[in-house]
CSV table of C-alpha atoms in Angstrom, one decimal:
chain,number,residue,atom,x,y,z
A,4,MET,CA,87.5,11.3,135.5
A,5,ALA,CA,88.0,10.9,131.8
A,6,THR,CA,85.4,13.5,131.2
A,7,ALA,CA,87.0,15.9,133.6
A,8,ASP,CA,90.4,15.3,132.0
A,9,SER,CA,88.8,15.8,128.6
A,10,SER,CA,87.3,19.1,129.8
A,11,ALA,CA,90.6,20.1,131.2
A,12,ASP,CA,92.4,19.3,128.0
A,13,PHE,CA,89.7,21.2,126.0
A,14,SER,CA,90.1,24.2,128.3
A,15,ALA,CA,93.9,24.1,127.9
A,16,ILE,CA,93.6,23.8,124.1
A,17,SER,CA,91.1,26.6,124.0
A,18,SER,CA,93.4,28.7,126.1
A,19,VAL,CA,96.3,27.9,123.8
A,20,ASP,CA,94.2,28.5,120.7
A,21,SER,CA,93.0,31.8,122.1
A,22,SER,CA,96.6,32.9,122.7
A,23,VAL,CA,97.6,31.9,119.2
A,24,VAL,CA,94.8,33.9,117.7
A,25,SER,CA,95.8,36.9,119.7
A,26,VAL,CA,99.4,36.7,118.5
A,27,ASP,CA,98.3,36.3,114.9
A,28,SER,CA,96.1,39.3,115.2
A,29,VAL,CA,98.9,41.5,116.6
A,30,SER,CA,101.2,40.2,113.8
A,31,SER,CA,98.6,41.0,111.2
A,32,GLU,CA,98.1,44.6,112.5
A,33,SER,CA,101.9,45.1,112.5
A,34,GLU,CA,102.2,43.9,108.9
A,35,GLN,CA,99.4,46.2,107.8
A,36,ALA,CA,101.0,49.1,109.6
A,37,GLU,CA,104.3,48.3,107.9
A,38,GLN,CA,102.6,48.0,104.5
A,39,LYS,CA,100.9,51.3,105.1
A,40,LYS,CA,104.2,52.9,106.0
A,41,GLU,CA,105.8,51.4,102.8
A,42,LYS,CA,102.9,52.7,100.8
A,43,THR,CA,103.2,56.2,102.3
A,44,GLY,CA,106.9,56.1,101.7
A,45,PHE,CA,106.4,55.1,98.1
A,46,PHE,CA,104.0,58.0,97.3
A,47,GLY,CA,106.2,60.4,99.2
A,48,LYS,CA,109.2,59.3,97.1
A,49,ALA,CA,107.1,59.5,94.0
A,50,LYS,CA,106.0,63.1,94.8
A,51,ALA,CA,109.6,64.1,95.4
A,52,LEU,CA,110.8,62.4,92.2
A,53,ILE,CA,108.0,63.8,90.0
A,54,PHE,CA,106.0,66.7,91.4
A,55,ASP,CA,108.8,68.4,93.3
A,56,ARG,CA,111.4,67.7,90.7
A,57,GLU,CA,112.8,70.8,88.9
A,58,VAL,CA,112.6,71.1,85.1
A,59,ILE,CA,113.8,73.7,82.7
A,60,LEU,CA,111.1,75.9,81.0
A,61,ASP,CA,111.3,76.2,77.3
A,62,ASP,CA,109.4,78.2,74.7
A,63,ASP,CA,106.7,75.5,74.3
A,64,ASP,CA,105.9,75.7,78.0
A,65,LEU,CA,105.5,79.5,77.8
A,66,GLU,CA,103.7,79.8,74.4
A,67,GLY,CA,100.2,79.5,75.8
A,68,PRO,CA,100.6,81.6,79.0
A,69,LEU,CA,102.4,84.3,77.1
A,70,MET,CA,99.7,84.5,74.4
A,71,GLU,CA,97.1,84.9,77.1
A,72,LEU,CA,99.3,87.5,78.8
A,73,GLU,CA,99.6,89.5,75.5
A,74,ILE,CA,95.8,89.5,75.1
A,75,ALA,CA,95.2,90.5,78.7
A,76,LEU,CA,97.7,93.4,78.4
A,77,LEU,CA,96.1,94.8,75.3
A,78,GLU,CA,92.7,94.6,76.9
A,79,SER,CA,94.1,96.6,79.8
A,80,ASP,CA,94.8,99.5,77.5
A,81,LEU,CA,98.5,98.9,77.1
A,82,ALA,CA,99.9,100.2,73.8
A,83,LEU,CA,101.0,97.5,71.4
A,84,SER,CA,104.7,98.5,71.5
A,85,VAL,CA,104.6,98.4,75.4
A,86,THR,CA,102.8,95.0,75.3
A,87,ASP,CA,105.5,93.5,73.0
A,88,ALA,CA,108.2,94.8,75.3
A,89,ILE,CA,106.7,93.5,78.4
A,90,VAL,CA,106.0,90.1,76.9
A,91,ALA,CA,109.5,89.9,75.6
A,92,SER,CA,110.8,90.8,79.1
A,93,VAL,CA,108.7,88.0,80.7
A,94,ARG,CA,109.9,85.5,78.1
A,95,GLU,CA,113.5,86.5,78.7
A,96,GLN,CA,113.1,86.2,82.5
A,97,LEU,CA,111.5,82.7,82.2
A,98,SER,CA,113.0,80.9,79.2
A,99,GLY,CA,115.6,78.5,80.4
A,100,THR,CA,114.8,79.0,84.1
A,101,ARG,CA,114.0,76.2,86.4
A,102,LYS,CA,110.6,75.4,88.0
A,103,ARG,CA,109.2,72.5,89.9
A,104,LEU,CA,107.0,70.2,87.9
A,105,GLY,CA,104.1,70.5,90.2
A,106,LYS,CA,104.1,74.4,90.1
A,107,ASN,CA,101.6,76.2,87.8
A,108,THR,CA,103.4,77.9,84.9
A,109,GLY,CA,100.8,80.7,85.0
A,110,SER,CA,101.8,81.7,88.5
A,111,ILE,CA,105.4,81.9,87.4
A,112,VAL,CA,104.5,84.1,84.5
A,113,GLU,CA,102.5,86.4,86.8
A,114,GLU,CA,105.5,86.9,89.0
A,115,ALA,CA,107.7,87.7,86.0
A,116,LEU,CA,105.0,90.1,84.8
A,117,LYS,CA,105.1,92.0,88.1
A,118,ASN,CA,108.8,92.3,87.8
A,119,ALA,CA,108.5,93.6,84.2
A,120,ILE,CA,105.9,96.2,85.1
A,121,LEU,CA,107.9,97.3,88.1
A,122,GLU,CA,111.0,97.6,85.9
A,123,VAL,CA,109.1,99.9,83.5
A,124,MET,CA,107.6,102.1,86.2
A,125,SER,CA,110.9,102.3,88.2
A,126,ALA,CA,113.1,103.3,85.2
A,127,ASN,CA,112.6,107.0,85.5
A,128,VAL,CA,111.3,107.7,89.0
A,129,PHE,CA,111.4,111.4,89.8
A,130,ASP,CA,110.8,112.8,93.3
A,131,PHE,CA,108.9,116.0,92.9
A,132,ASP,CA,109.3,117.0,96.6
A,133,GLU,CA,113.1,116.5,96.5
A,134,PHE,CA,113.3,118.5,93.3
A,135,MET,CA,111.4,121.4,94.9
A,136,GLU,CA,113.4,121.3,98.1
A,137,ALA,CA,116.7,121.5,96.2
A,138,ARG,CA,115.5,124.8,94.6
A,139,ARG,CA,114.0,126.4,97.7
A,140,GLY,CA,114.8,130.1,97.7
A,141,GLN,CA,114.5,130.6,93.9
A,142,THR,CA,111.5,131.0,91.7
A,143,VAL,CA,110.6,127.6,90.1
A,144,HIS,CA,108.5,127.8,87.0
A,145,ILE,CA,106.2,124.8,86.4
A,146,ALA,CA,104.1,124.7,83.2
A,147,PHE,CA,101.1,122.3,82.8
A,148,VAL,CA,100.1,121.0,79.4
A,149,GLY,CA,97.4,118.8,78.0
A,150,ILE,CA,94.0,118.9,76.4
A,151,ASN,CA,90.7,120.3,77.7
A,152,GLY,CA,88.6,118.3,80.1
A,153,THR,CA,91.3,116.1,81.5
A,154,GLY,CA,91.6,117.8,84.9
A,155,LYS,CA,94.6,120.0,84.2
A,156,THR,CA,93.3,123.1,86.0
A,157,THR,CA,92.2,121.1,89.0
A,158,SER,CA,95.6,119.4,89.1
A,159,ILE,CA,97.3,122.8,89.2
A,160,ALA,CA,95.2,123.7,92.2
A,161,LYS,CA,96.1,120.4,93.9
A,162,ILE,CA,99.8,121.0,93.3
A,163,ALA,CA,99.4,124.6,94.6
A,164,ASN,CA,97.7,123.2,97.7
A,165,ARG,CA,100.5,120.6,98.2
A,166,LEU,CA,103.3,123.2,97.8
A,167,GLN,CA,101.6,125.7,100.2
A,168,LYS,CA,101.4,123.0,102.9
A,169,ASN,CA,105.1,122.5,102.4
A,170,GLY,CA,105.8,126.2,103.0
A,171,TYR,CA,106.1,127.5,99.4
A,172,SER,CA,104.7,130.8,98.2
A,173,ILE,CA,102.8,130.4,94.9
A,174,THR,CA,101.8,132.6,91.9
A,175,ILE,CA,99.6,131.3,89.1
A,176,ALA,CA,99.7,132.4,85.5
A,177,ALA,CA,96.3,132.2,83.7
A,178,GLY,CA,97.8,131.2,80.4
A,179,ASP,CA,94.8,129.5,79.0
A,180,THR,CA,93.4,132.5,77.2
A,181,PHE,CA,91.9,130.4,74.4
A,182,ARG,CA,89.0,128.6,76.2
A,183,ALA,CA,86.0,130.6,77.4
A,184,GLY,CA,85.8,130.6,81.1
A,185,ALA,CA,89.3,129.1,81.7
A,186,ILE,CA,90.6,132.3,83.4
A,187,ASP,CA,87.6,132.4,85.7
A,188,GLN,CA,88.0,128.8,86.6
A,189,ILE,CA,91.7,129.1,87.6
A,190,GLN,CA,90.8,132.4,89.5
A,191,ILE,CA,88.1,130.5,91.6
A,192,HIS,CA,90.7,127.9,92.6
A,193,ALA,CA,93.2,130.6,93.4
A,194,ASP,CA,90.7,132.5,95.5
A,195,ARG,CA,89.9,129.4,97.6
A,196,LEU,CA,93.6,128.8,98.2
A,197,GLY,CA,94.6,132.5,98.7
A,198,ILE,CA,96.9,132.6,95.7
A,199,LYS,CA,97.7,135.6,93.4
A,200,VAL,CA,96.8,135.1,89.7
A,201,ILE,CA,98.4,137.0,86.9
A,202,LYS,CA,96.0,137.3,84.0
A,203,HIS,CA,95.3,139.2,80.8
A,204,GLN,CA,92.1,139.5,78.8
A,205,GLU,CA,90.6,136.5,77.1
A,206,GLY,CA,92.2,136.0,73.7
A,207,SER,CA,95.5,137.6,74.7
A,208,ASP,CA,98.8,136.1,73.8
A,209,PRO,CA,99.4,133.3,76.4
A,210,ALA,CA,103.2,133.7,76.0
A,211,ALA,CA,102.9,137.3,77.1
A,212,VAL,CA,100.7,136.4,80.1
A,213,ILE,CA,103.2,133.8,81.3
A,214,TYR,CA,106.2,136.0,80.7
A,215,ASP,CA,104.5,138.8,82.8
A,216,ALA,CA,103.6,136.2,85.5
A,217,LEU,CA,107.2,135.0,85.7
A,218,GLN,CA,108.6,138.6,86.1
A,219,TYR,CA,106.0,139.2,88.8
A,220,ALA,CA,106.9,136.0,90.7
A,221,LYS,CA,110.6,136.8,90.6
A,222,ALA,CA,110.0,140.4,91.7
A,223,HIS,CA,107.9,139.3,94.6
A,224,LYS,CA,110.2,136.4,95.5
A,225,SER,CA,107.5,133.9,94.9
A,226,ASP,CA,108.9,130.4,95.3
A,227,VAL,CA,106.8,128.8,92.5
A,228,LEU,CA,105.0,129.9,89.4
A,229,LEU,CA,102.4,127.5,88.1
A,230,SER,CA,101.4,128.2,84.5
A,231,ASP,CA,98.1,127.1,83.1
A,232,THR,CA,98.1,126.7,79.3
A,233,ALA,CA,95.3,126.2,76.8
A,234,GLY,CA,94.1,122.7,76.5
A,235,ARG,CA,95.4,121.9,73.1
A,236,MET,CA,94.4,119.0,70.9
A,237,HIS,CA,97.7,117.3,70.1
A,238,THR,CA,96.7,117.3,66.4
A,239,ASN,CA,96.4,121.1,66.2
A,240,VAL,CA,99.7,122.3,64.7
A,241,ASN,CA,99.1,126.0,65.4
A,242,LEU,CA,98.3,125.5,69.0
A,243,MET,CA,101.2,123.2,69.5
A,244,ALA,CA,103.5,125.8,68.0
A,245,GLN,CA,102.0,128.4,70.4
A,246,LEU,CA,102.9,126.0,73.3
A,247,GLU,CA,106.5,125.8,72.0
A,248,LYS,CA,106.6,129.7,72.0
A,249,ILE,CA,105.4,129.8,75.6
A,250,CYS,CA,108.2,127.4,76.7
A,251,ARG,CA,110.8,129.3,74.6
A,252,VAL,CA,109.8,132.8,76.1
A,253,SER,CA,109.5,131.7,79.7
A,254,THR,CA,111.5,128.5,80.0
A,255,PRO,CA,109.9,126.2,82.6
A,256,ASP,CA,111.9,124.3,85.0
A,257,LEU,CA,109.3,121.5,84.8
A,258,ILE,CA,106.7,120.7,82.1
A,259,ILE,CA,104.0,118.5,83.4
A,260,PHE,CA,101.6,116.6,81.1
A,261,VAL,CA,98.1,116.0,82.5
A,262,ASP,CA,95.7,113.5,81.2
A,263,GLU,CA,93.1,111.0,82.4
A,264,ALA,CA,94.1,107.4,83.5
A,265,THR,CA,90.8,106.3,81.9
A,266,ALA,CA,91.7,107.6,78.5
A,267,GLY,CA,93.8,104.5,77.7
A,268,ASN,CA,95.6,104.6,74.4
A,269,ASP,CA,94.3,108.1,73.6
A,270,ALA,CA,96.3,109.4,76.5
A,271,VAL,CA,99.3,107.5,75.4
A,272,GLU,CA,99.2,109.0,71.9
A,273,ARG,CA,98.7,112.5,73.3
A,274,ALA,CA,101.6,112.1,75.7
A,275,SER,CA,103.8,111.1,72.9
A,276,GLN,CA,102.8,114.1,70.7
A,277,PHE,CA,103.2,116.6,73.5
A,278,ASN,CA,106.6,115.1,74.5
A,279,ASP,CA,107.7,115.6,70.9
A,280,ALA,CA,106.6,119.2,70.8
A,281,VAL,CA,107.8,120.4,74.2
A,282,PRO,CA,109.7,117.6,76.0
A,283,ILE,CA,107.7,116.9,79.2
A,284,ASN,CA,109.4,116.1,82.5
A,285,GLY,CA,106.6,114.0,83.9
A,286,THR,CA,102.9,113.2,84.0
A,287,ILE,CA,100.0,113.6,86.3
A,288,LEU,CA,97.2,111.1,85.6
A,289,THR,CA,93.8,112.1,86.8
A,290,LYS,CA,90.8,109.8,87.7
A,291,LEU,CA,92.9,106.9,88.8
A,292,ASP,CA,90.0,106.1,91.2
A,293,ALA,CA,87.8,105.4,88.2
A,294,ASP,CA,90.4,103.3,86.4
A,295,SER,CA,91.1,99.6,87.3
A,296,LYS,CA,93.5,98.8,84.5
A,297,GLY,CA,96.5,101.1,84.8
A,298,GLY,CA,97.5,100.6,81.2
A,299,ALA,CA,97.8,104.3,80.4
A,300,ALA,CA,100.2,104.9,83.2
A,301,ILE,CA,102.5,102.0,82.1
A,302,SER,CA,102.3,102.9,78.5
A,303,ILE,CA,103.0,106.6,79.0
A,304,ALA,CA,106.0,105.9,81.3
A,305,TYR,CA,107.4,103.5,78.7
A,306,ILE,CA,106.8,105.5,75.5
A,307,THR,CA,107.8,108.9,76.8
A,308,GLN,CA,110.6,107.5,79.1
A,309,LYS,CA,109.4,110.1,81.6
A,310,PRO,CA,108.1,109.5,85.1
A,311,ILE,CA,104.6,109.5,86.4
A,312,LEU,CA,104.6,112.1,89.2
A,313,PHE,CA,101.2,112.0,90.7
A,314,PHE,CA,97.8,110.4,90.4
A,315,GLY,CA,94.5,112.4,90.8
A,316,VAL,CA,92.2,110.3,92.9
A,317,GLY,CA,89.2,112.6,93.6
A,318,GLN,CA,88.0,116.2,93.4
A,319,GLU,CA,89.3,117.6,96.7
A,320,TYR,CA,92.6,119.5,96.8
A,321,ASP,CA,94.2,116.8,98.9
A,322,ASP,CA,93.2,114.0,96.5
A,323,LEU,CA,96.7,113.9,94.9
A,324,LEU,CA,98.6,110.7,95.3
A,325,LYS,CA,102.4,110.8,94.9
A,326,PHE,CA,103.5,108.0,92.6
A,327,ASP,CA,105.2,105.0,94.0
A,328,PRO,CA,106.1,102.2,91.5
A,329,GLU,CA,105.8,99.3,94.0
A,330,TRP,CA,102.4,100.5,95.3
A,331,PHE,CA,101.2,100.9,91.7
A,332,ALA,CA,102.3,97.4,90.6
A,333,LYS,CA,100.7,95.9,93.7
A,334,LYS,CA,97.4,97.8,93.0
A,335,ILE,CA,97.2,96.4,89.5
A,336,PHE,CA,97.4,92.8,90.7
A,337,GLU,CA,94.9,93.4,93.4
A,338,GLU,CA,92.2,94.1,90.9
């Protein structure tokens, strides 16, 4: 009996002990969960207090990123004066502004750079199609200037093709009487497009050719006269003076400067010189498909304070892209 009672007591104790252990285990798990919750809460609060807290950017924060930005802009063929202006704009946008401590300053600088470039490229936007539509019914004279080999004659053909598709009648003046083969080149394009060319002999006075072409266009009620001119080196004083004469004798409604997007700072210098000689109204940049930097476009727009009108993006007549500042800014940052 004693043994049985002892066994019963042992079973009872074991049962009680077992229940106590079970309660203790549950209690322990609960405490661990609470501690984990407190721990998570602590780090969450710390993140909110430190990494998500806003601070004010100062010049010390910006010094490194802005120096890197300046180097990157110069390497992208931006002229020094344009680079300085853009960096100053970025600094002005950011200095004294707020950012979260955990956010990368470089990404903030990039956003400000996009805004600065967009501001430059949007400052003098000119809608070529709207300009032409407003003058429909009268002869509009458009002169093209630039140096040899930059795609000026091809750009004239592309503009002619665009205007034809929009219902305009076209006449072309073969005003490049200086370069051997230039008259034949523009004639080939005109023949393909079914356009009348007014031309004189090679070596003739280009001002006389363009004057005659303008009189012909007006007499035949042609909507547009596109005048080719000799591809002048901007450093040749005599040729630049001849260009001034052309524009004085047959005043163009638009003077369009043509150069290569790949020419970088050389294109910027030429645009500035041409703009000083015969104030240009806008620019066509060719070979954009071969240029990943975009520096020439930004610099020319800033220095001349005149708009980019079109980009040449290939050799076909339809390979002419109307300029859009937001598209252009996006393209630069996609590279």
